[in-house]
Amino acid sequence: MGVDVLVFNPPYVVTPNEEIDVTEEASAWAGGSCGRQVLDVLLPQVPELLSPNGRFYLITIEENKPNEIIEFLELRGLRGTRVMERQAGREHLSVLRFTRSE
């Protein structure tokens, strides 16, 4: 068993760690250093959460170091690719997709 589709749009904005969970609104965007404080809690669990054919989609900005995220999950048996990129104001957004390596 497991999750067939997991989509995560984490709080990814780079902020001081003290801003996380200060207010309900800040919890929606404050990501701590590298904007990954919340994300880094989930990443090690993703391979165990996905079903054999499961997919994980993740929204990131460049400051979150998406290539590093792809490498991290590839070492844990998932294949990662950027399936979409776009500029939104000052943010360079990417959608990453992960599947099990064959």
PDB file of N, CA, C and O in Angstrom, residues 22 32 34 39-40 42 48 62 64 72-73 75 87 99 101:
ATOM      1  N   VAL A  22       5.200  31.621  14.079  1.00  0.00           N
ATOM      2  CA  VAL A  22       4.933  32.793  14.913  1.00  0.00           C
ATOM      3  C   VAL A  22       3.456  33.163  14.821  1.00  0.00           C
ATOM      4  O   VAL A  22       2.810  33.421  15.826  1.00  0.00           O
ATOM      5  N   GLY A  32      12.106  29.160   6.925  1.00  0.00           N
ATOM      6  CA  GLY A  32      13.379  29.063   7.628  1.00  0.00           C
ATOM      7  C   GLY A  32      14.558  29.171   6.674  1.00  0.00           C
ATOM      8  O   GLY A  32      14.410  29.548   5.509  1.00  0.00           O
ATOM      9  N   CYS A  34      17.165  28.470   3.996  1.00  0.00           N
ATOM     10  CA  CYS A  34      17.012  27.787   2.698  1.00  0.00           C
ATOM     11  C   CYS A  34      15.550  27.519   2.365  1.00  0.00           C
ATOM     12  O   CYS A  34      15.256  26.861   1.372  1.00  0.00           O
ATOM     13  N   LEU A  39      10.041  21.257   4.844  1.00  0.00           N
ATOM     14  CA  LEU A  39      10.270  20.271   3.795  1.00  0.00           C
ATOM     15  C   LEU A  39      11.254  19.192   4.230  1.00  0.00           C
ATOM     16  O   LEU A  39      11.043  18.000   3.964  1.00  0.00           O
ATOM     17  N   ASP A  40      12.326  19.574   4.897  1.00  0.00           N
ATOM     18  CA  ASP A  40      13.350  18.611   5.290  1.00  0.00           C
ATOM     19  C   ASP A  40      12.850  17.585   6.305  1.00  0.00           C
ATOM     20  O   ASP A  40      13.464  16.532   6.470  1.00  0.00           O
ATOM     21  N   LEU A  42       9.777  16.198   5.930  1.00  0.00           N
ATOM     22  CA  LEU A  42       9.028  15.254   5.092  1.00  0.00           C
ATOM     23  C   LEU A  42       9.924  14.430   4.168  1.00  0.00           C
ATOM     24  O   LEU A  42       9.677  13.237   3.976  1.00  0.00           O
ATOM     25  N   GLU A  48       9.023   5.923   1.774  1.00  0.00           N
ATOM     26  CA  GLU A  48       8.196   4.983   2.527  1.00  0.00           C
ATOM     27  C   GLU A  48       6.709   5.262   2.351  1.00  0.00           C
ATOM     28  O   GLU A  48       5.883   4.359   2.478  1.00  0.00           O
ATOM     29  N   GLU A  62      14.161  28.470  -6.328  1.00  0.00           N
ATOM     30  CA  GLU A  62      15.591  28.199  -6.501  1.00  0.00           C
ATOM     31  C   GLU A  62      16.351  28.208  -5.173  1.00  0.00           C
ATOM     32  O   GLU A  62      17.272  27.421  -4.986  1.00  0.00           O
ATOM     33  N   ASN A  64      15.522  27.024  -2.485  1.00  0.00           N
ATOM     34  CA  ASN A  64      15.334  25.739  -1.802  1.00  0.00           C
ATOM     35  C   ASN A  64      16.312  24.677  -2.294  1.00  0.00           C
ATOM     36  O   ASN A  64      16.327  23.570  -1.771  1.00  0.00           O
ATOM     37  N   PHE A  72      19.062  14.118  -3.163  1.00  0.00           N
ATOM     38  CA  PHE A  72      18.718  13.498  -1.882  1.00  0.00           C
ATOM     39  C   PHE A  72      17.754  12.334  -2.076  1.00  0.00           C
ATOM     40  O   PHE A  72      17.959  11.239  -1.544  1.00  0.00           O
ATOM     41  N   LEU A  73      16.693  12.563  -2.848  1.00  0.00           N
ATOM     42  CA  LEU A  73      15.695  11.508  -3.042  1.00  0.00           C
ATOM     43  C   LEU A  73      16.170  10.431  -4.015  1.00  0.00           C
ATOM     44  O   LEU A  73      15.763   9.267  -3.890  1.00  0.00           O
ATOM     45  N   LEU A  75      19.152   9.217  -4.026  1.00  0.00           N
ATOM     46  CA  LEU A  75      19.929   8.317  -3.162  1.00  0.00           C
ATOM     47  C   LEU A  75      19.028   7.383  -2.362  1.00  0.00           C
ATOM     48  O   LEU A  75      19.494   6.381  -1.830  1.00  0.00           O
ATOM     49  N   GLN A  87       8.710  31.903 -13.889  1.00  0.00           N
ATOM     50  CA  GLN A  87       9.021  33.076 -13.086  1.00  0.00           C
ATOM     51  C   GLN A  87       7.709  33.663 -12.584  1.00  0.00           C
ATOM     52  O   GLN A  87       6.789  33.893 -13.363  1.00  0.00           O
ATOM     53  N   THR A  99       9.330   9.636  -8.916  1.00  0.00           N
ATOM     54  CA  THR A  99       8.749   8.311  -9.047  1.00  0.00           C
ATOM     55  C   THR A  99       9.813   7.306  -8.602  1.00  0.00           C
ATOM     56  O   THR A  99      10.990   7.655  -8.488  1.00  0.00           O
ATOM     57  N   SER A 101      12.571   4.574  -8.932  1.00  0.00           N
ATOM     58  CA  SER A 101      13.524   4.195  -9.965  1.00  0.00           C
ATOM     59  C   SER A 101      13.219   2.776 -10.398  1.00  0.00           C
ATOM     60  O   SER A 101      12.829   1.943  -9.590  1.00  0.00           O
TER      61      SER A 101
END
